[in-house]
PDB file of C-alpha atoms in Angstrom:
ATOM      1  CA  MET A  30       0.044  -0.064  -0.132  1.00 48.00           C
ATOM      2  CA  THR A  31       1.469   3.298  -0.955  1.00 55.00           C
ATOM      3  CA  THR A  32       0.682   5.926   1.662  1.00 71.00           C
ATOM      4  CA  ARG A  33      -0.423   9.343   0.403  1.00 80.00           C
ATOM      5  CA  PRO A  34       0.721  12.134   2.569  1.00 85.00           C
ATOM      6  CA  PRO A  35      -1.977  13.718   4.893  1.00 88.00           C
ATOM      7  CA  ASP A  36      -3.885  16.253   3.159  1.00 91.00           C
ATOM      8  CA  ASP A  37      -6.612  19.045   3.960  1.00 93.00           C
ATOM      9  CA  LEU A  38      -9.368  16.677   4.048  1.00 95.00           C
ATOM     10  CA  ASP A  39      -7.750  14.475   6.579  1.00 94.00           C
ATOM     11  CA  ARG A  40      -7.347  17.647   8.793  1.00 92.00           C
ATOM     12  CA  ARG A  41     -10.786  18.759   8.431  1.00 95.00           C
ATOM     13  CA  LEU A  42     -12.063  15.307   9.265  1.00 95.00           C
ATOM     14  CA  VAL A  43     -10.148  15.555  12.552  1.00 93.00           C
ATOM     15  CA  LEU A  44     -11.470  18.898  13.206  1.00 92.00           C
ATOM     16  CA  ALA A  45     -14.841  17.915  12.507  1.00 95.00           C
ATOM     17  CA  THR A  46     -14.823  14.787  14.787  1.00 95.00           C
ATOM     18  CA  GLN A  47     -12.235  15.239  17.397  1.00 89.00           C
ATOM     19  CA  ALA A  48     -14.917  16.221  20.124  1.00 88.00           C
ATOM     20  CA  GLY A  49     -17.018  13.200  18.877  1.00 94.00           C
ATOM     21  CA  LEU A  50     -19.106  11.736  16.067  1.00 97.00           C
ATOM     22  CA  PRO A  51     -22.635  13.336  15.907  1.00 97.00           C
ATOM     23  CA  LEU A  52     -25.150  11.374  17.922  1.00 97.00           C
ATOM     24  CA  VAL A  53     -27.783  11.409  15.091  1.00 98.00           C
ATOM     25  CA  PRO A  54     -29.090   8.554  12.995  1.00 98.00           C
ATOM     26  CA  ARG A  55     -26.924   9.507   9.877  1.00 98.00           C
ATOM     27  CA  PRO A  56     -23.794  10.930  11.472  1.00 98.00           C
ATOM     28  CA  TYR A  57     -21.690  10.661   8.217  1.00 98.00           C
ATOM     29  CA  ASP A  58     -24.469  12.844   6.548  1.00 98.00           C
ATOM     30  CA  VAL A  59     -24.029  15.521   9.020  1.00 98.00           C
ATOM     31  CA  LEU A  60     -20.073  15.552   8.629  1.00 98.00           C
ATOM     32  CA  ALA A  61     -20.757  15.494   4.797  1.00 98.00           C
ATOM     33  CA  ALA A  62     -22.783  18.660   5.164  1.00 97.00           C
ATOM     34  CA  GLN A  63     -20.194  20.299   7.237  1.00 96.00           C
ATOM     35  CA  LEU A  64     -17.251  19.522   5.047  1.00 97.00           C
ATOM     36  CA  GLY A  65     -19.106  20.133   1.667  1.00 97.00           C
ATOM     37  CA  ILE A  66     -18.465  16.606   0.304  1.00 97.00           C
ATOM     38  CA  SER A  67     -20.836  13.542  -0.185  1.00 98.00           C
ATOM     39  CA  PRO A  68     -21.455  11.260   2.627  1.00 97.00           C
ATOM     40  CA  GLY A  69     -20.007   8.518   0.472  1.00 97.00           C
ATOM     41  CA  GLU A  70     -16.697  10.561   0.220  1.00 97.00           C
ATOM     42  CA  VAL A  71     -16.796  10.879   4.121  1.00 98.00           C
ATOM     43  CA  ARG A  72     -17.229   7.134   4.581  1.00 97.00           C
ATOM     44  CA  ALA A  73     -14.481   6.384   1.983  1.00 97.00           C
ATOM     45  CA  ARG A  74     -11.993   8.757   3.575  1.00 97.00           C
ATOM     46  CA  LEU A  75     -12.615   7.351   7.040  1.00 97.00           C
ATOM     47  CA  ALA A  76     -12.272   3.901   5.783  1.00 97.00           C
ATOM     48  CA  ASP A  77      -8.941   5.062   4.004  1.00 96.00           C
ATOM     49  CA  MET A  78      -7.748   6.589   7.407  1.00 96.00           C
ATOM     50  CA  LEU A  79      -8.576   3.335   9.191  1.00 96.00           C
ATOM     51  CA  ASP A  80      -6.562   1.337   6.542  1.00 95.00           C
ATOM     52  CA  ASN A  81      -3.568   3.544   6.814  1.00 92.00           C
ATOM     53  CA  GLY A  82      -3.471   3.588  10.576  1.00 91.00           C
ATOM     54  CA  ARG A  83      -4.517   7.622  10.782  1.00 94.00           C
ATOM     55  CA  ILE A  84      -7.443   6.325  12.741  1.00 94.00           C
ATOM     56  CA  ARG A  85      -6.726   3.661  15.004  1.00 91.00           C
ATOM     57  CA  ARG A  86     -10.523   2.785  15.553  1.00 93.00           C
ATOM     58  CA  ILE A  87     -13.850   4.413  15.698  1.00 96.00           C
ATOM     59  CA  GLY A  88     -15.696   3.915  18.960  1.00 94.00           C
ATOM     60  CA  ALA A  89     -16.396   4.659  22.625  1.00 93.00           C
ATOM     61  CA  VAL A  90     -13.367   5.722  24.813  1.00 88.00           C
ATOM     62  CA  PRO A  91     -14.485   4.735  28.435  1.00 88.00           C
ATOM     63  CA  ASN A  92     -13.315   6.499  31.522  1.00 86.00           C
ATOM     64  CA  HIS A  93     -11.677   3.399  32.963  1.00 82.00           C
ATOM     65  CA  TYR A  94     -12.440   4.461  36.607  1.00 82.00           C
ATOM     66  CA  ALA A  95     -16.182   4.608  35.722  1.00 85.00           C
ATOM     67  CA  LEU A  96     -15.644   1.042  34.512  1.00 87.00           C
ATOM     68  CA  GLY A  97     -14.208  -0.073  37.886  1.00 85.00           C
ATOM     69  CA  TYR A  98     -10.706  -0.139  36.606  1.00 86.00           C
ATOM     70  CA  THR A  99      -9.683   2.072  39.577  1.00 85.00           C
ATOM     71  CA  ALA A 100      -6.035   0.791  39.686  1.00 90.00           C
ATOM     72  CA  ASN A 101      -3.864   2.174  36.822  1.00 89.00           C
ATOM     73  CA  GLY A 102      -0.053   1.397  37.241  1.00 95.00           C
ATOM     74  CA  MET A 103       2.472   2.820  34.785  1.00 97.00           C
ATOM     75  CA  SER A 104       5.215  -0.003  35.457  1.00 98.00           C
ATOM     76  CA  VAL A 105       8.596   1.285  34.285  1.00 98.00           C
ATOM     77  CA  TRP A 106      11.759  -0.927  33.695  1.00 98.00           C
ATOM     78  CA  ASP A 107      15.411  -0.271  33.152  1.00 98.00           C
ATOM     79  CA  VAL A 108      16.438  -2.987  30.690  1.00 98.00           C
ATOM     80  CA  PRO A 109      19.415  -3.114  28.250  1.00 98.00           C
ATOM     81  CA  ASP A 110      18.893  -1.072  25.217  1.00 97.00           C
ATOM     82  CA  GLU A 111      20.167  -3.845  22.910  1.00 97.00           C
ATOM     83  CA  ARG A 112      17.369  -6.126  24.023  1.00 97.00           C
ATOM     84  CA  ILE A 113      14.565  -3.538  24.045  1.00 97.00           C
ATOM     85  CA  VAL A 114      12.668  -4.782  20.932  1.00 97.00           C
ATOM     86  CA  GLU A 115      12.576  -8.436  22.033  1.00 97.00           C
ATOM     87  CA  LEU A 116      11.700  -7.631  25.635  1.00 98.00           C
ATOM     88  CA  GLY A 117       9.154  -4.803  24.646  1.00 97.00           C
ATOM     89  CA  GLU A 118       7.154  -7.138  22.509  1.00 96.00           C
ATOM     90  CA  ALA A 119       7.107  -9.893  24.921  1.00 97.00           C
ATOM     91  CA  VAL A 120       5.862  -7.660  27.557  1.00 97.00           C
ATOM     92  CA  GLY A 121       3.258  -6.106  25.038  1.00 95.00           C
ATOM     93  CA  ARG A 122       1.768  -9.688  24.760  1.00 94.00           C
ATOM     94  CA  LEU A 123       1.137 -10.196  28.403  1.00 93.00           C
ATOM     95  CA  PRO A 124      -2.505  -9.901  29.260  1.00 85.00           C
ATOM     96  CA  GLY A 125      -3.455  -6.783  31.125  1.00 85.00           C
ATOM     97  CA  VAL A 126      -0.847  -4.498  29.443  1.00 93.00           C
ATOM     98  CA  THR A 127      -2.722  -1.899  27.436  1.00 90.00           C
ATOM     99  CA  HIS A 128       0.428   0.072  26.308  1.00 92.00           C
ATOM    100  CA  CYS A 129       3.885  -0.676  25.963  1.00 97.00           C
ATOM    101  CA  TYR A 130       6.570   1.642  24.754  1.00 97.00           C
ATOM    102  CA  GLU A 131      10.224   2.333  24.728  1.00 98.00           C
ATOM    103  CA  ARG A 132      10.932   5.863  25.970  1.00 98.00           C
ATOM    104  CA  PRO A 133      14.248   7.580  26.631  1.00 97.00           C
ATOM    105  CA  ARG A 134      15.851   7.840  30.120  1.00 97.00           C
ATOM    106  CA  ALA A 135      16.191  11.124  31.837  1.00 96.00           C
ATOM    107  CA  LEU A 136      19.301  10.425  33.926  1.00 95.00           C
ATOM    108  CA  PRO A 137      19.952  10.792  36.760  1.00 93.00           C
ATOM    109  CA  ASP A 138      16.250  11.308  37.793  1.00 92.00           C
ATOM    110  CA  TRP A 139      14.765   8.663  35.615  1.00 97.00           C
ATOM    111  CA  PRO A 140      16.608   5.492  34.629  1.00 98.00           C
ATOM    112  CA  TYR A 141      13.843   3.597  32.976  1.00 98.00           C
ATOM    113  CA  ASN A 142      13.449   2.915  29.353  1.00 98.00           C
ATOM    114  CA  LEU A 143      10.535   0.540  29.064  1.00 98.00           C
ATOM    115  CA  PHE A 144       7.084   1.561  29.960  1.00 98.00           C
ATOM    116  CA  ALA A 145       4.063  -0.970  30.307  1.00 97.00           C
ATOM    117  CA  MET A 146       0.639   0.204  31.521  1.00 95.00           C
ATOM    118  CA  VAL A 147      -1.348  -2.103  33.500  1.00 95.00           C
ATOM    119  CA  HIS A 148      -4.993  -1.651  34.294  1.00 91.00           C
ATOM    120  CA  GLY A 149      -6.836  -3.536  37.109  1.00 90.00           C
ATOM    121  CA  LYS A 150      -9.739  -3.403  39.432  1.00 90.00           C
ATOM    122  CA  ASP A 151      -7.537  -2.890  42.474  1.00 93.00           C
ATOM    123  CA  ARG A 152      -3.762  -2.504  43.121  1.00 95.00           C
ATOM    124  CA  GLU A 153      -3.262  -6.082  44.135  1.00 96.00           C
ATOM    125  CA  SER A 154      -4.176  -7.196  40.739  1.00 94.00           C
ATOM    126  CA  VAL A 155      -2.047  -4.837  38.994  1.00 95.00           C
ATOM    127  CA  LEU A 156       0.905  -5.501  41.256  1.00 96.00           C
ATOM    128  CA  ALA A 157       0.293  -9.280  40.322  1.00 96.00           C
ATOM    129  CA  GLN A 158       0.517  -8.369  36.742  1.00 95.00           C
ATOM    130  CA  VAL A 159       3.599  -6.275  37.185  1.00 97.00           C
ATOM    131  CA  GLU A 160       5.382  -9.444  38.905  1.00 97.00           C
ATOM    132  CA  GLU A 161       4.525 -11.325  35.725  1.00 97.00           C
ATOM    133  CA  ILE A 162       6.433  -8.625  33.881  1.00 98.00           C
ATOM    134  CA  ALA A 163       9.289  -8.945  36.270  1.00 98.00           C
ATOM    135  CA  THR A 164       9.290 -12.642  35.887  1.00 97.00           C
ATOM    136  CA  LEU A 165       9.399 -12.417  32.164  1.00 97.00           C
ATOM    137  CA  LEU A 166      12.270  -9.867  32.230  1.00 98.00           C
ATOM    138  CA  GLY A 167      14.311 -11.849  34.822  1.00 97.00           C
ATOM    139  CA  SER A 168      17.797 -10.681  34.943  1.00 97.00           C
ATOM    140  CA  ALA A 169      17.406  -8.184  32.168  1.00 98.00           C
ATOM    141  CA  CYS A 170      15.529  -5.917  34.658  1.00 98.00           C
ATOM    142  CA  ARG A 171      18.151  -3.627  36.256  1.00 97.00           C
ATOM    143  CA  GLY A 172      15.725  -1.419  38.043  1.00 97.00           C
ATOM    144  CA  ARG A 173      11.864  -0.840  38.308  1.00 98.00           C
ATOM    145  CA  ASP A 174       9.120   1.150  39.677  1.00 98.00           C
ATOM    146  CA  VAL A 175       5.129   1.344  39.450  1.00 97.00           C
ATOM    147  CA  LEU A 176       3.451   4.699  39.451  1.00 98.00           C
ATOM    148  CA  PHE A 177      -0.179   4.398  40.338  1.00 96.00           C
ATOM    149  CA  SER A 178      -2.502   7.113  39.226  1.00 92.00           C
ATOM    150  CA  THR A 179      -4.359   8.756  42.118  1.00 91.00           C
ATOM    151  CA  ALA A 180      -6.594  11.232  40.088  1.00 88.00           C
ATOM    152  CA  ILE A 181      -7.442  11.924  36.600  1.00 86.00           C
ATOM    153  CA  LEU A 182      -6.721  15.645  36.376  1.00 93.00           C
ATOM    154  CA  LYS A 183      -7.763  16.010  32.628  1.00 90.00           C
ATOM    155  CA  LYS A 184      -9.028  13.614  29.888  1.00 83.00           C
ATOM    156  CA  THR A 185     -10.182  15.229  26.732  1.00 79.00           C
ATOM    157  CA  GLY A 186      -8.092  13.587  24.237  1.00 75.00           C
ATOM    158  CA  LEU A 187      -6.582  15.271  21.102  1.00 71.00           C
ATOM    159  CA  ARG A 188      -7.594  18.941  20.346  1.00 75.00           C
ATOM    160  CA  ILE A 189      -6.202  20.691  17.297  1.00 70.00           C
ATOM    161  CA  GLY A 190      -7.165  23.868  15.531  1.00 65.00           C
TER     162      GLY A 190
ATOM    163  CA  MET B  17     -14.338  25.936  15.139  1.00 33.00           C
ATOM    164  CA  SER B  18     -16.568  25.259  18.151  1.00 34.00           C
ATOM    165  CA  THR B  19     -16.224  21.898  20.054  1.00 34.00           C
ATOM    166  CA  VAL B  20     -18.630  20.200  21.986  1.00 32.00           C
ATOM    167  CA  ARG B  21     -16.821  18.469  25.002  1.00 36.00           C
ATOM    168  CA  HIS B  22     -18.910  15.612  25.883  1.00 35.00           C
ATOM    169  CA  GLY B  23     -19.300  15.109  29.693  1.00 36.00           C
ATOM    170  CA  GLU B  24     -16.119  16.947  30.451  1.00 37.00           C
ATOM    171  CA  ALA B  25     -17.654  18.665  33.455  1.00 36.00           C
ATOM    172  CA  ASP B  26     -18.751  15.509  34.900  1.00 39.00           C
ATOM    173  CA  LEU B  27     -15.464  13.780  34.409  1.00 42.00           C
ATOM    174  CA  ALA B  28     -14.024  14.392  37.742  1.00 40.00           C
ATOM    175  CA  ARG B  29     -17.090  13.129  39.566  1.00 43.00           C
ATOM    176  CA  ALA B  30     -17.050   9.925  37.413  1.00 43.00           C
ATOM    177  CA  ALA B  31     -13.417   9.575  38.024  1.00 44.00           C
ATOM    178  CA  ARG B  32     -14.070   9.428  41.796  1.00 43.00           C
ATOM    179  CA  LEU B  33     -16.677   6.704  41.624  1.00 42.00           C
ATOM    180  CA  PRO B  34     -15.747   3.480  43.158  1.00 42.00           C
ATOM    181  CA  GLY B  35     -16.032   1.548  39.910  1.00 43.00           C
ATOM    182  CA  GLN B  36     -18.498  -1.233  41.036  1.00 45.00           C
ATOM    183  CA  GLY B  37     -21.144   1.378  41.990  1.00 47.00           C
ATOM    184  CA  SER B  38     -21.054   3.376  38.733  1.00 61.00           C
ATOM    185  CA  GLY B  39     -24.743   2.814  38.312  1.00 83.00           C
ATOM    186  CA  LEU B  40     -24.157   1.007  34.932  1.00 91.00           C
ATOM    187  CA  ASP B  41     -26.642  -1.548  34.134  1.00 94.00           C
ATOM    188  CA  ALA B  42     -26.153  -4.660  31.914  1.00 95.00           C
ATOM    189  CA  LEU B  43     -27.196  -2.913  28.652  1.00 96.00           C
ATOM    190  CA  ASP B  44     -24.911  -0.153  29.371  1.00 95.00           C
ATOM    191  CA  ARG B  45     -22.034  -2.635  29.825  1.00 94.00           C
ATOM    192  CA  ARG B  46     -23.067  -4.455  26.447  1.00 95.00           C
ATOM    193  CA  ILE B  47     -23.105  -1.082  24.687  1.00 96.00           C
ATOM    194  CA  ILE B  48     -19.779  -0.008  26.033  1.00 94.00           C
ATOM    195  CA  ASN B  49     -18.252  -3.453  25.092  1.00 92.00           C
ATOM    196  CA  ALA B  50     -19.788  -3.465  21.577  1.00 93.00           C
ATOM    197  CA  LEU B  51     -18.762   0.134  20.678  1.00 93.00           C
ATOM    198  CA  GLN B  52     -15.067  -0.060  21.599  1.00 87.00           C
ATOM    199  CA  GLY B  53     -14.084  -0.424  17.963  1.00 82.00           C
ATOM    200  CA  GLY B  54     -15.397  -1.492  14.596  1.00 87.00           C
ATOM    201  CA  PHE B  55     -18.113   1.145  14.391  1.00 96.00           C
ATOM    202  CA  PRO B  56     -19.861   0.689  10.906  1.00 97.00           C
ATOM    203  CA  LEU B  57     -19.113   3.069   7.915  1.00 97.00           C
ATOM    204  CA  SER B  58     -22.716   2.588   6.832  1.00 97.00           C
ATOM    205  CA  ASP B  59     -25.508   5.154   6.223  1.00 97.00           C
ATOM    206  CA  THR B  60     -27.230   4.302   9.585  1.00 98.00           C
ATOM    207  CA  PRO B  61     -24.406   3.088  11.869  1.00 98.00           C
ATOM    208  CA  TYR B  62     -26.335   3.363  15.052  1.00 98.00           C
ATOM    209  CA  GLN B  63     -29.297   1.565  13.847  1.00 98.00           C
ATOM    210  CA  ASP B  64     -26.797  -1.272  12.632  1.00 97.00           C
ATOM    211  CA  VAL B  65     -25.248  -1.498  16.033  1.00 97.00           C
ATOM    212  CA  ALA B  66     -28.706  -1.347  17.753  1.00 98.00           C
ATOM    213  CA  GLU B  67     -29.934  -4.121  15.747  1.00 97.00           C
ATOM    214  CA  GLY B  68     -26.784  -6.364  16.653  1.00 95.00           C
ATOM    215  CA  LEU B  69     -27.638  -5.546  20.375  1.00 97.00           C
ATOM    216  CA  GLY B  70     -31.358  -6.206  19.975  1.00 97.00           C
ATOM    217  CA  ILE B  71     -32.439  -2.771  20.926  1.00 98.00           C
ATOM    218  CA  ASP B  72     -33.801   0.154  18.909  1.00 97.00           C
ATOM    219  CA  GLU B  73     -31.672   3.119  17.643  1.00 98.00           C
ATOM    220  CA  ALA B  74     -33.355   5.713  19.821  1.00 98.00           C
ATOM    221  CA  THR B  75     -32.475   3.640  22.896  1.00 98.00           C
ATOM    222  CA  LEU B  76     -28.803   3.340  21.817  1.00 98.00           C
ATOM    223  CA  LEU B  77     -28.561   7.110  21.032  1.00 98.00           C
ATOM    224  CA  ASP B  78     -30.116   7.920  24.495  1.00 97.00           C
ATOM    225  CA  ARG B  79     -27.861   5.603  26.344  1.00 97.00           C
ATOM    226  CA  LEU B  80     -24.855   6.983  24.587  1.00 97.00           C
ATOM    227  CA  GLN B  81     -25.622  10.452  25.313  1.00 97.00           C
ATOM    228  CA  ARG B  82     -26.101   9.628  28.968  1.00 96.00           C
ATOM    229  CA  LEU B  83     -22.884   7.671  29.227  1.00 96.00           C
ATOM    230  CA  LEU B  84     -21.051  10.806  27.768  1.00 95.00           C
ATOM    231  CA  ASP B  85     -23.000  13.328  30.051  1.00 95.00           C
ATOM    232  CA  THR B  86     -22.124  11.253  33.096  1.00 93.00           C
ATOM    233  CA  GLY B  87     -18.531  10.863  32.073  1.00 90.00           C
ATOM    234  CA  VAL B  88     -18.591   7.011  31.780  1.00 93.00           C
ATOM    235  CA  LEU B  89     -17.408   7.641  28.316  1.00 93.00           C
ATOM    236  CA  THR B  90     -14.970  10.572  27.629  1.00 88.00           C
ATOM    237  CA  ARG B  91     -15.593  10.414  23.952  1.00 91.00           C
ATOM    238  CA  PHE B  92     -17.316   8.545  21.107  1.00 95.00           C
ATOM    239  CA  GLY B  93     -15.594   8.865  17.695  1.00 96.00           C
ATOM    240  CA  PRO B  94     -12.568   8.157  15.704  1.00 95.00           C
ATOM    241  CA  MET B  95      -9.450   7.773  17.706  1.00 91.00           C
ATOM    242  CA  PHE B  96      -6.598   9.555  15.697  1.00 89.00           C
ATOM    243  CA  GLN B  97      -3.065   8.485  15.453  1.00 88.00           C
ATOM    244  CA  ILE B  98      -1.716  11.946  15.207  1.00 85.00           C
ATOM    245  CA  GLU B  99       1.756  10.954  14.189  1.00 85.00           C
ATOM    246  CA  ARG B 100       0.412   9.534  11.175  1.00 89.00           C
ATOM    247  CA  LEU B 101      -1.156  12.836  10.350  1.00 88.00           C
ATOM    248  CA  GLY B 102       2.130  14.680  10.702  1.00 87.00           C
ATOM    249  CA  GLY B 103       1.739  15.740  14.507  1.00 88.00           C
ATOM    250  CA  ARG B 104       3.135  14.383  17.648  1.00 90.00           C
ATOM    251  CA  PHE B 105       2.089  12.801  21.021  1.00 90.00           C
ATOM    252  CA  VAL B 106       4.375  13.180  23.717  1.00 95.00           C
ATOM    253  CA  LEU B 107       4.354  11.805  27.320  1.00 97.00           C
ATOM    254  CA  ALA B 108       5.658  14.468  29.748  1.00 98.00           C
ATOM    255  CA  ALA B 109       6.041  14.790  33.503  1.00 98.00           C
ATOM    256  CA  LEU B 110       6.602  17.420  36.294  1.00 98.00           C
ATOM    257  CA  ALA B 111       7.750  17.080  39.975  1.00 98.00           C
ATOM    258  CA  VAL B 112       5.336  19.537  41.490  1.00 98.00           C
ATOM    259  CA  PRO B 113       5.674  20.649  45.097  1.00 98.00           C
ATOM    260  CA  GLU B 114       2.595  19.372  46.999  1.00 97.00           C
ATOM    261  CA  GLU B 115       1.496  23.019  48.270  1.00 98.00           C
ATOM    262  CA  ARG B 116       1.439  24.145  44.537  1.00 98.00           C
ATOM    263  CA  PHE B 117      -0.433  21.065  43.107  1.00 98.00           C
ATOM    264  CA  GLU B 118      -3.723  22.655  42.537  1.00 97.00           C
ATOM    265  CA  VAL B 119      -2.426  25.768  40.950  1.00 98.00           C
ATOM    266  CA  VAL B 120      -0.025  24.006  38.754  1.00 98.00           C
ATOM    267  CA  THR B 121      -2.726  21.489  37.778  1.00 98.00           C
ATOM    268  CA  ALA B 122      -4.837  24.349  36.605  1.00 98.00           C
ATOM    269  CA  LEU B 123      -2.047  25.914  34.796  1.00 98.00           C
ATOM    270  CA  VAL B 124      -1.305  22.778  32.874  1.00 98.00           C
ATOM    271  CA  ASN B 125      -4.819  21.805  32.093  1.00 97.00           C
ATOM    272  CA  ALA B 126      -5.550  25.262  30.582  1.00 97.00           C
ATOM    273  CA  PHE B 127      -3.135  24.294  27.568  1.00 97.00           C
ATOM    274  CA  PRO B 128      -5.307  22.801  24.828  1.00 94.00           C
ATOM    275  CA  GLU B 129      -2.258  20.676  23.908  1.00 95.00           C
ATOM    276  CA  VAL B 130      -2.698  18.704  27.118  1.00 96.00           C
ATOM    277  CA  ALA B 131      -4.791  15.786  26.084  1.00 91.00           C
ATOM    278  CA  HIS B 132      -4.707  13.852  29.378  1.00 92.00           C
ATOM    279  CA  ASN B 133      -3.222  14.640  32.848  1.00 96.00           C
ATOM    280  CA  TYR B 134      -2.886  12.066  35.678  1.00 95.00           C
ATOM    281  CA  ARG B 135      -1.755  12.475  39.140  1.00 96.00           C
ATOM    282  CA  ARG B 136       0.824   9.679  39.989  1.00 97.00           C
ATOM    283  CA  THR B 137       2.572   8.040  43.026  1.00 94.00           C
ATOM    284  CA  HIS B 138       6.296   9.316  42.428  1.00 96.00           C
ATOM    285  CA  ARG B 139       8.374  12.480  42.965  1.00 96.00           C
ATOM    286  CA  LEU B 140       7.456  13.137  39.255  1.00 97.00           C
ATOM    287  CA  ASN B 141       3.793  13.321  40.415  1.00 98.00           C
ATOM    288  CA  MET B 142       2.079  14.887  37.437  1.00 98.00           C
ATOM    289  CA  TRP B 143       2.148  13.076  34.070  1.00 98.00           C
ATOM    290  CA  PHE B 144       0.402  14.273  31.046  1.00 98.00           C
ATOM    291  CA  VAL B 145       0.284  13.657  27.260  1.00 95.00           C
ATOM    292  CA  LEU B 146       0.908  16.453  24.822  1.00 96.00           C
ATOM    293  CA  ALA B 147      -0.464  16.424  21.359  1.00 91.00           C
ATOM    294  CA  THR B 148       0.357  18.744  18.686  1.00 91.00           C
ATOM    295  CA  GLU B 149      -0.251  19.097  14.991  1.00 87.00           C
ATOM    296  CA  THR B 150       3.421  19.414  14.165  1.00 88.00           C
ATOM    297  CA  PRO B 151       6.759  18.191  15.607  1.00 87.00           C
ATOM    298  CA  GLN B 152       7.989  21.576  16.540  1.00 90.00           C
ATOM    299  CA  GLY B 153       4.747  22.320  18.276  1.00 92.00           C
ATOM    300  CA  ILE B 154       5.873  19.974  21.069  1.00 95.00           C
ATOM    301  CA  ASP B 155       9.110  22.027  21.932  1.00 95.00           C
ATOM    302  CA  ASP B 156       7.178  25.182  21.902  1.00 96.00           C
ATOM    303  CA  VAL B 157       4.485  24.039  24.237  1.00 97.00           C
ATOM    304  CA  ILE B 158       7.017  22.547  26.615  1.00 98.00           C
ATOM    305  CA  ARG B 159       8.772  25.947  26.815  1.00 98.00           C
ATOM    306  CA  ARG B 160       5.384  27.537  27.483  1.00 98.00           C
ATOM    307  CA  ILE B 161       4.398  25.010  30.258  1.00 98.00           C
ATOM    308  CA  GLU B 162       7.981  25.441  31.842  1.00 98.00           C
ATOM    309  CA  SER B 163       7.494  29.200  31.827  1.00 98.00           C
ATOM    310  CA  ALA B 164       3.855  29.220  33.230  1.00 98.00           C
ATOM    311  CA  THR B 165       4.786  26.785  36.054  1.00 98.00           C
ATOM    312  CA  GLY B 166       8.492  27.578  36.792  1.00 98.00           C
ATOM    313  CA  LEU B 167       9.009  23.818  36.661  1.00 98.00           C
ATOM    314  CA  PRO B 168      11.272  21.762  34.245  1.00 98.00           C
ATOM    315  CA  VAL B 169       9.291  19.442  32.057  1.00 98.00           C
ATOM    316  CA  PHE B 170      10.635  15.820  31.672  1.00 98.00           C
ATOM    317  CA  ALA B 171       9.696  14.760  28.143  1.00 97.00           C
ATOM    318  CA  PHE B 172       9.402  11.068  27.293  1.00 97.00           C
ATOM    319  CA  PRO B 173       8.645  10.888  23.476  1.00 95.00           C
ATOM    320  CA  LYS B 174       8.014   7.388  22.404  1.00 93.00           C
ATOM    321  CA  ARG B 175      10.977   5.638  20.723  1.00 94.00           C
ATOM    322  CA  ARG B 176       9.145   2.474  19.709  1.00 95.00           C
ATOM    323  CA  GLU B 177       5.562   1.349  20.263  1.00 92.00           C
ATOM    324  CA  PHE B 178       5.259  -2.424  21.049  1.00 94.00           C
ATOM    325  CA  PHE B 179       1.714  -2.751  21.778  1.00 87.00           C
ATOM    326  CA  VAL B 180      -1.363  -0.372  22.092  1.00 85.00           C
ATOM    327  CA  ASP B 181      -4.853  -1.716  22.993  1.00 78.00           C
ATOM    328  CA  MET B 182      -6.882   0.375  25.480  1.00 72.00           C
ATOM    329  CA  ARG B 183     -10.007  -1.542  25.159  1.00 74.00           C
ATOM    330  CA  LEU B 184     -11.330  -2.672  28.681  1.00 74.00           C
ATOM    331  CA  GLN B 185     -14.208  -4.926  29.414  1.00 79.00           C
ATOM    332  CA  ALA B 186     -17.055  -3.014  31.057  1.00 80.00           C
TER     333      ALA B 186
END
């Protein structure tokens, strides 16, 4: 698949939907009227953006606290850079890990380069999952911590324009 | 362009709910689970989803509006991967002195580039995600946050993404 560069219609679709899809029976018709194109063009472009990963998915974004996932632990690990891909992919496959990234260290304050977010209904279940990560990493883990969230201060998602 | 911020005012209240008592019934949970991805690109997508759930379209739309109004859902719509559109997402953190926490929260949250912000258990006690339309926009907003708060921003841009799936069973 050749990927075309982002264009003005991509951007206008972001602007038109970043706060949410209209809650009306024909939401793509509403967007089409706003954007001055046909509903078919709106749907084709959204399908294209899903195909090329510009849209991850279309759907509901729950406040995980409200679903009972009150324990949200950002587990962070210091692992050898030369093994980061192998280890990151293995950690990302564990159940309960919702995000897994390599990020830069900020020495001396922050020695960790692997971030794995774990959600659970209580801290004990999150800590149990964190122990599974520790077991998987074994001696590759040179340092670790878990940062629990204690309050959502803001959660609006992306806003441009 | 004006934006409707679904349920934002109620977010803090919903965020403090003790989970199991969120007042969600079985249908709410089925709707949330069914709608975490794969929303149809059809003429009448809500109708199609409602049929799959064995309810009518009006019920689905009412329920969705209520879930947004009460902050159970923070959004309903496309989730954009801004990097694929030329922009950037960057995780950043601050070590905020406890006595300034509320003031700094207000200062940081006032930036529209701050997409989410969490308090966390660490000396780096405020963790937020910056989203900008251009790569250069990140450096600019970091400088402005440092200037507004008087605190150094620790930036943790992602180097590699190994896995992302935010779906949680309701």
